[in-house]
């Protein structure tokens, strides 16, 4: 590609695909959370790992409520990665069952609160019952406006990017027409702004294949608290920290 012949256009495209609130005044549109540490939480209490996953799912409702209270419009929760299939099958099956049960029990109360539920990731390999539960929840809540809850389940950033590239080739998108905006529209997160803040519980300092395209300019916050112990006040602390950050998107801070 002849980069030299299209500098202005490239510059505009790069900027358009980023959230443009350089001085963000604490505004946080999209919060994403890597809900890690369920296993260690359980182990620290001499409980089976699955008890940690159960406690983790029970924590979700209060975090959705607190997020909505702070005006967050999109909340993306990383619940199961494409790499988590490498775990023992008993744990994988247990997590699948938990998700199915939690969708079945929480969809109605979340619907009443105006939560729109979406799924990002692949449905491949999921049981018929789990796929039906996801489809029921997303269809029932599709017109809700209070907050968008995106469940990243069987999600991996590299797989998402690869799928997007394949669809772009299938659609015969020309090299001339392919820009960041078009590429983004082929991702599972199409229509969702990039995450402003990514919180990771459990203390690790890595993305583990989460939103790797979308997180280019996200702020990071890592806490050693395990996910089942991450409460509303912990979320408030993370949001306060975010407010102190200066986001520049490559520009020079204007004060
Ligand atoms: C996160 O908790 C949930 C999933 C990855 C499914 P973990 O199960 O990874 O908990 P730790 O990291 O082993 O403590
Ligand atoms: C990331 O946690 C995935 C989820 C929280 C769903 P992992 O526990 O799978 O990440 P690694 O293996 O420590 O990088
Ligand atoms: Mg983990």
PDB file of C-alpha atoms and ligand atoms in Angstrom:
ATOM      1  CA  UNK A   1       0.000   0.000   0.000  1.00  0.00           C
ATOM      2  CA  UNK A   2       1.247   3.474  -0.878  1.00  0.00           C
ATOM      3  CA  UNK A   3       1.056   5.167   2.525  1.00  0.00           C
ATOM      4  CA  UNK A   4       2.689   8.303   1.183  1.00  0.00           C
ATOM      5  CA  UNK A   5      -0.180   9.151  -1.136  1.00  0.00           C
ATOM      6  CA  UNK A   6      -2.835   9.127   1.602  1.00  0.00           C
ATOM      7  CA  UNK A   7      -1.375  10.795   4.691  1.00  0.00           C
ATOM      8  CA  UNK A   8      -4.316  13.098   5.456  1.00  0.00           C
ATOM      9  CA  UNK A   9      -6.875  10.397   5.041  1.00  0.00           C
ATOM     10  CA  UNK A  10      -4.892   7.986   7.208  1.00  0.00           C
ATOM     11  CA  UNK A  11      -4.572  10.578   9.926  1.00  0.00           C
ATOM     12  CA  UNK A  12      -8.297  11.259   9.915  1.00  0.00           C
ATOM     13  CA  UNK A  13      -9.075   7.544  10.000  1.00  0.00           C
ATOM     14  CA  UNK A  14      -6.799   6.872  12.956  1.00  0.00           C
ATOM     15  CA  UNK A  15      -8.379   9.636  14.963  1.00  0.00           C
ATOM     16  CA  UNK A  16     -11.946   8.715  14.058  1.00  0.00           C
ATOM     17  CA  UNK A  17     -11.573   5.215  15.430  1.00  0.00           C
ATOM     18  CA  UNK A  18     -10.568   6.451  18.894  1.00  0.00           C
ATOM     19  CA  UNK A  19     -12.719   7.986  21.574  1.00  0.00           C
ATOM     20  CA  UNK A  20     -12.069  11.677  21.102  1.00  0.00           C
ATOM     21  CA  UNK A  21     -12.573  12.914  24.670  1.00  0.00           C
ATOM     22  CA  UNK A  22      -8.944  13.840  25.275  1.00  0.00           C
ATOM     23  CA  UNK A  23      -9.819  15.831  28.374  1.00  0.00           C
ATOM     24  CA  UNK A  24     -12.393  13.268  29.461  1.00  0.00           C
ATOM     25  CA  UNK A  25     -13.556  15.022  32.654  1.00  0.00           C
ATOM     26  CA  UNK A  26     -14.043  11.650  34.257  1.00  0.00           C
ATOM     27  CA  UNK A  27     -16.519  10.546  31.583  1.00  0.00           C
ATOM     28  CA  UNK A  28     -16.414   6.824  31.229  1.00  0.00           C
ATOM     29  CA  UNK A  29     -18.612   5.348  28.518  1.00  0.00           C
ATOM     30  CA  UNK A  30     -17.284   1.815  28.328  1.00  0.00           C
ATOM     31  CA  UNK A  31     -15.924  -0.164  31.270  1.00  0.00           C
ATOM     32  CA  UNK A  32     -14.466  -3.626  30.694  1.00  0.00           C
ATOM     33  CA  UNK A  33     -13.568  -6.041  33.480  1.00  0.00           C
ATOM     34  CA  UNK A  34     -11.351  -9.128  33.440  1.00  0.00           C
ATOM     35  CA  UNK A  35     -13.035 -11.073  36.236  1.00  0.00           C
ATOM     36  CA  UNK A  36     -10.021 -13.059  37.431  1.00  0.00           C
ATOM     37  CA  UNK A  37      -9.144 -14.822  40.681  1.00  0.00           C
ATOM     38  CA  UNK A  38     -12.179 -17.067  41.257  1.00  0.00           C
ATOM     39  CA  UNK A  39     -10.016 -20.176  41.603  1.00  0.00           C
ATOM     40  CA  UNK A  40      -7.575 -18.599  44.068  1.00  0.00           C
ATOM     41  CA  UNK A  41     -10.479 -17.140  46.063  1.00  0.00           C
ATOM     42  CA  UNK A  42     -11.875 -20.667  46.463  1.00  0.00           C
ATOM     43  CA  UNK A  43      -8.472 -22.201  47.213  1.00  0.00           C
ATOM     44  CA  UNK A  44      -7.837 -19.593  49.931  1.00  0.00           C
ATOM     45  CA  UNK A  45     -11.004 -20.847  51.622  1.00  0.00           C
ATOM     46  CA  UNK A  46     -10.244 -24.552  51.010  1.00  0.00           C
ATOM     47  CA  UNK A  47     -13.225 -24.739  48.670  1.00  0.00           C
ATOM     48  CA  UNK A  48     -13.399 -26.371  45.217  1.00  0.00           C
ATOM     49  CA  UNK A  49     -12.567 -23.996  42.332  1.00  0.00           C
ATOM     50  CA  UNK A  50     -16.151 -24.170  41.108  1.00  0.00           C
ATOM     51  CA  UNK A  51     -17.315 -22.576  44.368  1.00  0.00           C
ATOM     52  CA  UNK A  52     -15.153 -19.611  43.377  1.00  0.00           C
ATOM     53  CA  UNK A  53     -16.802 -19.406  39.969  1.00  0.00           C
ATOM     54  CA  UNK A  54     -20.225 -19.543  41.640  1.00  0.00           C
ATOM     55  CA  UNK A  55     -19.288 -16.739  44.045  1.00  0.00           C
ATOM     56  CA  UNK A  56     -17.976 -14.817  41.031  1.00  0.00           C
ATOM     57  CA  UNK A  57     -21.287 -14.995  39.185  1.00  0.00           C
ATOM     58  CA  UNK A  58     -23.109 -13.856  42.341  1.00  0.00           C
ATOM     59  CA  UNK A  59     -20.960 -10.728  42.343  1.00  0.00           C
ATOM     60  CA  UNK A  60     -22.010  -9.601  38.883  1.00  0.00           C
ATOM     61  CA  UNK A  61     -25.400  -8.071  39.691  1.00  0.00           C
ATOM     62  CA  UNK A  62     -24.080  -5.499  42.167  1.00  0.00           C
ATOM     63  CA  UNK A  63     -21.298  -4.423  39.795  1.00  0.00           C
ATOM     64  CA  UNK A  64     -23.827  -3.895  36.981  1.00  0.00           C
ATOM     65  CA  UNK A  65     -25.955  -1.781  39.347  1.00  0.00           C
ATOM     66  CA  UNK A  66     -23.012   0.336  40.472  1.00  0.00           C
ATOM     67  CA  UNK A  67     -21.798   0.787  36.879  1.00  0.00           C
ATOM     68  CA  UNK A  68     -25.226   1.999  35.761  1.00  0.00           C
ATOM     69  CA  UNK A  69     -25.334   4.383  38.726  1.00  0.00           C
ATOM     70  CA  UNK A  70     -22.129   6.004  37.473  1.00  0.00           C
ATOM     71  CA  UNK A  71     -23.564   6.574  33.995  1.00  0.00           C
ATOM     72  CA  UNK A  72     -21.521   3.841  32.334  1.00  0.00           C
ATOM     73  CA  UNK A  73     -23.273   2.877  29.103  1.00  0.00           C
ATOM     74  CA  UNK A  74     -21.342  -0.262  28.199  1.00  0.00           C
ATOM     75  CA  UNK A  75     -20.051  -2.849  30.629  1.00  0.00           C
ATOM     76  CA  UNK A  76     -18.090  -5.735  29.147  1.00  0.00           C
ATOM     77  CA  UNK A  77     -17.311  -8.687  31.403  1.00  0.00           C
ATOM     78  CA  UNK A  78     -14.707 -11.304  30.475  1.00  0.00           C
ATOM     79  CA  UNK A  79     -16.187 -14.571  31.704  1.00  0.00           C
ATOM     80  CA  UNK A  80     -14.500 -17.317  29.640  1.00  0.00           C
ATOM     81  CA  UNK A  81     -11.664 -17.094  27.138  1.00  0.00           C
ATOM     82  CA  UNK A  82     -10.973 -19.212  24.059  1.00  0.00           C
ATOM     83  CA  UNK A  83      -7.910 -20.442  25.982  1.00  0.00           C
ATOM     84  CA  UNK A  84      -9.941 -21.498  29.046  1.00  0.00           C
ATOM     85  CA  UNK A  85     -10.952 -24.689  27.154  1.00  0.00           C
ATOM     86  CA  UNK A  86      -7.452 -25.911  28.134  1.00  0.00           C
ATOM     87  CA  UNK A  87      -8.667 -26.411  31.710  1.00  0.00           C
ATOM     88  CA  UNK A  88      -9.858 -29.772  33.047  1.00  0.00           C
ATOM     89  CA  UNK A  89     -13.190 -30.709  31.444  1.00  0.00           C
ATOM     90  CA  UNK A  90     -14.923 -30.845  34.841  1.00  0.00           C
ATOM     91  CA  UNK A  91     -14.106 -27.163  35.437  1.00  0.00           C
ATOM     92  CA  UNK A  92     -15.096 -26.168  31.897  1.00  0.00           C
ATOM     93  CA  UNK A  93     -18.419 -28.004  32.168  1.00  0.00           C
ATOM     94  CA  UNK A  94     -19.034 -26.468  35.584  1.00  0.00           C
ATOM     95  CA  UNK A  95     -18.465 -22.947  34.228  1.00  0.00           C
ATOM     96  CA  UNK A  96     -20.752 -23.624  31.243  1.00  0.00           C
ATOM     97  CA  UNK A  97     -23.519 -24.824  33.576  1.00  0.00           C
ATOM     98  CA  UNK A  98     -23.060 -21.835  35.848  1.00  0.00           C
ATOM     99  CA  UNK A  99     -23.379 -19.423  32.955  1.00  0.00           C
ATOM    100  CA  UNK A 100     -26.511 -21.148  31.685  1.00  0.00           C
ATOM    101  CA  UNK A 101     -28.082 -21.041  35.179  1.00  0.00           C
ATOM    102  CA  UNK A 102     -27.103 -17.433  35.789  1.00  0.00           C
ATOM    103  CA  UNK A 103     -28.539 -16.311  32.428  1.00  0.00           C
ATOM    104  CA  UNK A 104     -31.758 -18.185  33.137  1.00  0.00           C
ATOM    105  CA  UNK A 105     -32.150 -16.714  36.628  1.00  0.00           C
ATOM    106  CA  UNK A 106     -30.847 -13.167  35.987  1.00  0.00           C
ATOM    107  CA  UNK A 107     -32.317 -12.313  32.574  1.00  0.00           C
ATOM    108  CA  UNK A 108     -35.722 -11.349  33.927  1.00  0.00           C
ATOM    109  CA  UNK A 109     -34.485  -9.090  36.791  1.00  0.00           C
ATOM    110  CA  UNK A 110     -31.920  -7.490  34.466  1.00  0.00           C
ATOM    111  CA  UNK A 111     -34.605  -6.952  31.820  1.00  0.00           C
ATOM    112  CA  UNK A 112     -36.781  -5.193  34.413  1.00  0.00           C
ATOM    113  CA  UNK A 113     -33.889  -2.867  35.177  1.00  0.00           C
ATOM    114  CA  UNK A 114     -33.495  -2.010  31.492  1.00  0.00           C
ATOM    115  CA  UNK A 115     -30.239  -3.886  30.931  1.00  0.00           C
ATOM    116  CA  UNK A 116     -29.472  -4.861  27.335  1.00  0.00           C
ATOM    117  CA  UNK A 117     -27.588  -8.171  27.266  1.00  0.00           C
ATOM    118  CA  UNK A 118     -25.217  -8.993  24.395  1.00  0.00           C
ATOM    119  CA  UNK A 119     -22.681 -11.739  23.813  1.00  0.00           C
ATOM    120  CA  UNK A 120     -19.259 -11.306  22.267  1.00  0.00           C
ATOM    121  CA  UNK A 121     -17.197 -14.324  21.308  1.00  0.00           C
ATOM    122  CA  UNK A 122     -17.964 -17.556  19.530  1.00  0.00           C
ATOM    123  CA  UNK A 123     -20.989 -19.809  20.035  1.00  0.00           C
ATOM    124  CA  UNK A 124     -19.010 -22.731  18.611  1.00  0.00           C
ATOM    125  CA  UNK A 125     -18.603 -25.593  21.059  1.00  0.00           C
ATOM    126  CA  UNK A 126     -21.316 -24.349  23.446  1.00  0.00           C
ATOM    127  CA  UNK A 127     -24.196 -26.663  24.350  1.00  0.00           C
ATOM    128  CA  UNK A 128     -27.588 -26.267  22.675  1.00  0.00           C
ATOM    129  CA  UNK A 129     -29.107 -25.197  26.016  1.00  0.00           C
ATOM    130  CA  UNK A 130     -26.463 -22.521  26.592  1.00  0.00           C
ATOM    131  CA  UNK A 131     -26.865 -21.179  23.053  1.00  0.00           C
ATOM    132  CA  UNK A 132     -30.640 -21.033  23.566  1.00  0.00           C
ATOM    133  CA  UNK A 133     -30.217 -19.207  26.885  1.00  0.00           C
ATOM    134  CA  UNK A 134     -27.913 -16.624  25.267  1.00  0.00           C
ATOM    135  CA  UNK A 135     -30.261 -16.150  22.328  1.00  0.00           C
ATOM    136  CA  UNK A 136     -33.297 -15.764  24.643  1.00  0.00           C
ATOM    137  CA  UNK A 137     -31.528 -13.180  26.841  1.00  0.00           C
ATOM    138  CA  UNK A 138     -30.213 -11.111  23.924  1.00  0.00           C
ATOM    139  CA  UNK A 139     -33.544 -11.122  22.061  1.00  0.00           C
ATOM    140  CA  UNK A 140     -35.646 -10.264  25.111  1.00  0.00           C
ATOM    141  CA  UNK A 141     -33.451  -7.340  26.134  1.00  0.00           C
ATOM    142  CA  UNK A 142     -32.425  -6.019  22.711  1.00  0.00           C
ATOM    143  CA  UNK A 143     -34.339  -2.696  22.998  1.00  0.00           C
ATOM    144  CA  UNK A 144     -33.295  -1.873  26.569  1.00  0.00           C
ATOM    145  CA  UNK A 145     -31.456   1.382  27.140  1.00  0.00           C
ATOM    146  CA  UNK A 146     -30.259   1.639  30.785  1.00  0.00           C
ATOM    147  CA  UNK A 147     -26.885  -0.080  30.251  1.00  0.00           C
ATOM    148  CA  UNK A 148     -25.445  -2.539  27.715  1.00  0.00           C
ATOM    149  CA  UNK A 149     -23.983  -5.624  29.335  1.00  0.00           C
ATOM    150  CA  UNK A 150     -21.619  -7.417  26.962  1.00  0.00           C
ATOM    151  CA  UNK A 151     -20.693 -10.879  28.142  1.00  0.00           C
ATOM    152  CA  UNK A 152     -17.380 -11.996  26.651  1.00  0.00           C
ATOM    153  CA  UNK A 153     -17.781 -15.741  26.746  1.00  0.00           C
ATOM    154  CA  UNK A 154     -15.730 -18.124  24.628  1.00  0.00           C
ATOM    155  CA  UNK A 155     -14.066 -14.889  23.541  1.00  0.00           C
ATOM    156  CA  UNK A 156     -10.514 -14.357  22.318  1.00  0.00           C
ATOM    157  CA  UNK A 157      -9.150 -11.203  20.725  1.00  0.00           C
ATOM    158  CA  UNK A 158      -6.974 -12.976  18.168  1.00  0.00           C
ATOM    159  CA  UNK A 159      -9.807 -15.265  17.069  1.00  0.00           C
ATOM    160  CA  UNK A 160     -12.065 -12.208  16.752  1.00  0.00           C
ATOM    161  CA  UNK A 161      -9.525 -10.365  14.574  1.00  0.00           C
ATOM    162  CA  UNK A 162      -8.952 -13.434  12.409  1.00  0.00           C
ATOM    163  CA  UNK A 163     -12.707 -13.916  11.912  1.00  0.00           C
ATOM    164  CA  UNK A 164     -13.027 -10.246  10.950  1.00  0.00           C
ATOM    165  CA  UNK A 165     -10.228 -10.621   8.373  1.00  0.00           C
ATOM    166  CA  UNK A 166     -11.925 -13.686   6.871  1.00  0.00           C
ATOM    167  CA  UNK A 167     -15.289 -11.910   6.594  1.00  0.00           C
ATOM    168  CA  UNK A 168     -13.615  -8.878   4.984  1.00  0.00           C
ATOM    169  CA  UNK A 169     -12.051 -11.156   2.365  1.00  0.00           C
ATOM    170  CA  UNK A 170     -15.367 -12.952   1.800  1.00  0.00           C
ATOM    171  CA  UNK A 171     -17.103  -9.590   1.341  1.00  0.00           C
ATOM    172  CA  UNK A 172     -14.462  -8.569  -1.228  1.00  0.00           C
ATOM    173  CA  UNK A 173     -13.727  -5.297   0.544  1.00  0.00           C
ATOM    174  CA  UNK A 174     -11.113  -3.519  -1.562  1.00  0.00           C
ATOM    175  CA  UNK A 175      -7.750  -2.488  -0.115  1.00  0.00           C
ATOM    176  CA  UNK A 176      -8.683   1.141  -0.840  1.00  0.00           C
ATOM    177  CA  UNK A 177     -11.867   0.894   1.253  1.00  0.00           C
ATOM    178  CA  UNK A 178     -10.326  -0.959   4.199  1.00  0.00           C
ATOM    179  CA  UNK A 179      -9.628   1.450   7.047  1.00  0.00           C
ATOM    180  CA  UNK A 180      -9.737   1.129  10.830  1.00  0.00           C
ATOM    181  CA  UNK A 181     -13.397   2.090  10.990  1.00  0.00           C
ATOM    182  CA  UNK A 182     -14.370  -0.576   8.465  1.00  0.00           C
ATOM    183  CA  UNK A 183     -12.190  -3.177  10.169  1.00  0.00           C
ATOM    184  CA  UNK A 184     -13.758  -2.367  13.561  1.00  0.00           C
ATOM    185  CA  UNK A 185     -17.214  -2.841  12.092  1.00  0.00           C
ATOM    186  CA  UNK A 186     -16.322  -6.493  11.416  1.00  0.00           C
ATOM    187  CA  UNK A 187     -15.427  -7.174  15.056  1.00  0.00           C
ATOM    188  CA  UNK A 188     -17.899  -8.567  17.606  1.00  0.00           C
ATOM    189  CA  UNK A 189     -17.826  -5.149  19.274  1.00  0.00           C
ATOM    190  CA  UNK A 190     -19.151  -3.359  16.190  1.00  0.00           C
ATOM    191  CA  UNK A 191     -21.111  -0.287  17.316  1.00  0.00           C
ATOM    192  CA  UNK A 192     -19.605  -0.346  20.816  1.00  0.00           C
ATOM    193  CA  UNK A 193     -17.074   2.404  21.625  1.00  0.00           C
ATOM    194  CA  UNK A 194     -13.582   1.277  22.652  1.00  0.00           C
ATOM    195  CA  UNK A 195     -13.213   0.594  26.391  1.00  0.00           C
ATOM    196  CA  UNK A 196     -12.131   3.660  28.356  1.00  0.00           C
ATOM    197  CA  UNK A 197     -11.037   1.633  31.350  1.00  0.00           C
ATOM    198  CA  UNK A 198     -10.083  -2.035  31.751  1.00  0.00           C
ATOM    199  CA  UNK A 199     -10.105  -3.368  35.297  1.00  0.00           C
ATOM    200  CA  UNK A 200      -8.404  -6.672  36.098  1.00  0.00           C
ATOM    201  CA  UNK A 201      -8.982  -8.390  39.425  1.00  0.00           C
ATOM    202  CA  UNK A 202      -6.683 -11.102  40.789  1.00  0.00           C
ATOM    203  CA  UNK A 203      -3.491  -9.054  40.466  1.00  0.00           C
ATOM    204  CA  UNK A 204      -2.151 -10.098  37.059  1.00  0.00           C
ATOM    205  CA  UNK A 205      -0.825  -7.403  34.699  1.00  0.00           C
ATOM    206  CA  UNK A 206      -1.889  -8.780  31.358  1.00  0.00           C
ATOM    207  CA  UNK A 207      -4.794  -8.752  28.912  1.00  0.00           C
ATOM    208  CA  UNK A 208      -4.935 -12.527  28.350  1.00  0.00           C
ATOM    209  CA  UNK A 209      -6.269 -11.998  24.816  1.00  0.00           C
ATOM    210  CA  UNK A 210      -9.076  -9.649  25.907  1.00  0.00           C
ATOM    211  CA  UNK A 211     -10.159  -6.849  23.519  1.00  0.00           C
ATOM    212  CA  UNK A 212      -6.655  -6.590  22.076  1.00  0.00           C
ATOM    213  CA  UNK A 213      -7.703  -4.404  19.120  1.00  0.00           C
ATOM    214  CA  UNK A 214     -10.151  -2.259  21.095  1.00  0.00           C
ATOM    215  CA  UNK A 215      -7.842  -1.593  24.065  1.00  0.00           C
ATOM    216  CA  UNK A 216      -5.239   0.373  22.070  1.00  0.00           C
ATOM    217  CA  UNK A 217      -5.851   3.519  24.165  1.00  0.00           C
ATOM    218  CA  UNK A 218      -7.672   2.081  27.193  1.00  0.00           C
ATOM    219  CA  UNK A 219      -6.605   2.938  30.708  1.00  0.00           C
ATOM    220  CA  UNK A 220      -5.641  -0.032  32.887  1.00  0.00           C
ATOM    221  CA  UNK A 221      -6.373  -0.728  36.520  1.00  0.00           C
ATOM    222  CA  UNK A 222      -5.233  -3.887  38.280  1.00  0.00           C
ATOM    223  CA  UNK A 223      -6.205  -4.880  41.801  1.00  0.00           C
ATOM    224  CA  UNK A 224      -5.047  -7.860  43.851  1.00  0.00           C
ATOM    225  CA  UNK A 225      -8.617  -8.416  45.084  1.00  0.00           C
ATOM    226  CA  UNK A 226     -10.057 -11.655  43.741  1.00  0.00           C
ATOM    227  CA  UNK A 227     -13.198 -11.175  41.643  1.00  0.00           C
ATOM    228  CA  UNK A 228     -15.675 -12.530  44.262  1.00  0.00           C
ATOM    229  CA  UNK A 229     -14.246  -9.951  46.726  1.00  0.00           C
ATOM    230  CA  UNK A 230     -14.465  -7.021  44.287  1.00  0.00           C
ATOM    231  CA  UNK A 231     -17.315  -4.950  45.682  1.00  0.00           C
ATOM    232  CA  UNK A 232     -19.063  -1.676  44.824  1.00  0.00           C
ATOM    233  CA  UNK A 233     -16.579   0.357  46.886  1.00  0.00           C
ATOM    234  CA  UNK A 234     -13.682  -1.275  44.982  1.00  0.00           C
ATOM    235  CA  UNK A 235     -15.314  -0.244  41.723  1.00  0.00           C
ATOM    236  CA  UNK A 236     -15.719   3.318  43.023  1.00  0.00           C
ATOM    237  CA  UNK A 237     -12.000   3.366  43.897  1.00  0.00           C
ATOM    238  CA  UNK A 238     -11.094   2.251  40.364  1.00  0.00           C
ATOM    239  CA  UNK A 239     -13.385   4.907  38.856  1.00  0.00           C
ATOM    240  CA  UNK A 240     -11.799   7.581  41.081  1.00  0.00           C
ATOM    241  CA  UNK A 241      -8.344   6.509  39.881  1.00  0.00           C
ATOM    242  CA  UNK A 242      -9.538   6.739  36.277  1.00  0.00           C
ATOM    243  CA  UNK A 243     -10.701  10.319  36.884  1.00  0.00           C
ATOM    244  CA  UNK A 244      -7.106  11.276  37.760  1.00  0.00           C
ATOM    245  CA  UNK A 245      -5.702   9.919  34.504  1.00  0.00           C
ATOM    246  CA  UNK A 246      -4.812  12.168  31.594  1.00  0.00           C
ATOM    247  CA  UNK A 247      -5.653  10.642  28.244  1.00  0.00           C
ATOM    248  CA  UNK A 248      -3.716  12.060  25.338  1.00  0.00           C
ATOM    249  CA  UNK A 249      -4.301   9.689  22.399  1.00  0.00           C
ATOM    250  CA  UNK A 250      -0.895  10.706  21.106  1.00  0.00           C
ATOM    251  CA  UNK A 251      -1.605  14.425  21.300  1.00  0.00           C
ATOM    252  CA  UNK A 252      -0.032  17.015  23.590  1.00  0.00           C
ATOM    253  CA  UNK A 253      -1.932  17.650  26.791  1.00  0.00           C
ATOM    254  CA  UNK A 254      -3.591  21.056  26.807  1.00  0.00           C
ATOM    255  CA  UNK A 255      -3.897  21.210  30.573  1.00  0.00           C
TER     256      UNK A 255
HETATM  257  C1  LIG B   1     -11.401 -16.310  36.298  1.00  0.00           C
HETATM  258  O1  LIG B   1     -10.936 -16.954  37.448  1.00  0.00           O
HETATM  259  C2  LIG B   1     -12.529 -17.057  35.634  1.00  0.00           C
HETATM  260  C3  LIG B   1     -12.128 -17.775  34.422  1.00  0.00           C
HETATM  261  C4  LIG B   1     -10.983 -17.674  33.839  1.00  0.00           C
HETATM  262  C5  LIG B   1     -13.115 -18.669  33.837  1.00  0.00           C
HETATM  263  P1  LIG B   1      -9.825 -18.065  37.401  1.00  0.00           P
HETATM  264  O2  LIG B   1     -10.489 -19.406  37.354  1.00  0.00           O
HETATM  265  O3  LIG B   1      -8.847 -17.820  36.336  1.00  0.00           O
HETATM  266  O4  LIG B   1      -9.163 -17.863  38.810  1.00  0.00           O
HETATM  267  P2  LIG B   1      -7.616 -17.992  39.167  1.00  0.00           P
HETATM  268  O5  LIG B   1      -6.868 -17.027  38.297  1.00  0.00           O
HETATM  269  O6  LIG B   1      -7.231 -19.418  38.885  1.00  0.00           O
HETATM  270  O7  LIG B   1      -7.546 -17.646  40.602  1.00  0.00           O
HETATM  271  C1  LIG B   2      -8.544 -14.373  31.870  1.00  0.00           C
HETATM  272  O1  LIG B   2      -8.179 -15.062  33.001  1.00  0.00           O
HETATM  273  C2  LIG B   2      -9.871 -14.861  31.381  1.00  0.00           C
HETATM  274  C3  LIG B   2     -11.014 -14.537  32.233  1.00  0.00           C
HETATM  275  C4  LIG B   2     -10.997 -13.840  33.332  1.00  0.00           C
HETATM  276  C5  LIG B   2     -12.267 -15.033  31.752  1.00  0.00           C
HETATM  277  P1  LIG B   2      -7.206 -16.334  32.944  1.00  0.00           P
HETATM  278  O2  LIG B   2      -7.086 -16.818  34.334  1.00  0.00           O
HETATM  279  O3  LIG B   2      -7.678 -17.297  31.934  1.00  0.00           O
HETATM  280  O4  LIG B   2      -5.863 -15.684  32.432  1.00  0.00           O
HETATM  281  P2  LIG B   2      -4.370 -16.227  32.514  1.00  0.00           P
HETATM  282  O5  LIG B   2      -4.385 -17.658  32.090  1.00  0.00           O
HETATM  283  O6  LIG B   2      -3.937 -16.098  33.951  1.00  0.00           O
HETATM  284  O7  LIG B   2      -3.585 -15.327  31.624  1.00  0.00           O
HETATM  285 MG1  LIG B   3      -7.091 -16.765  36.290  1.00  0.00          MG
END
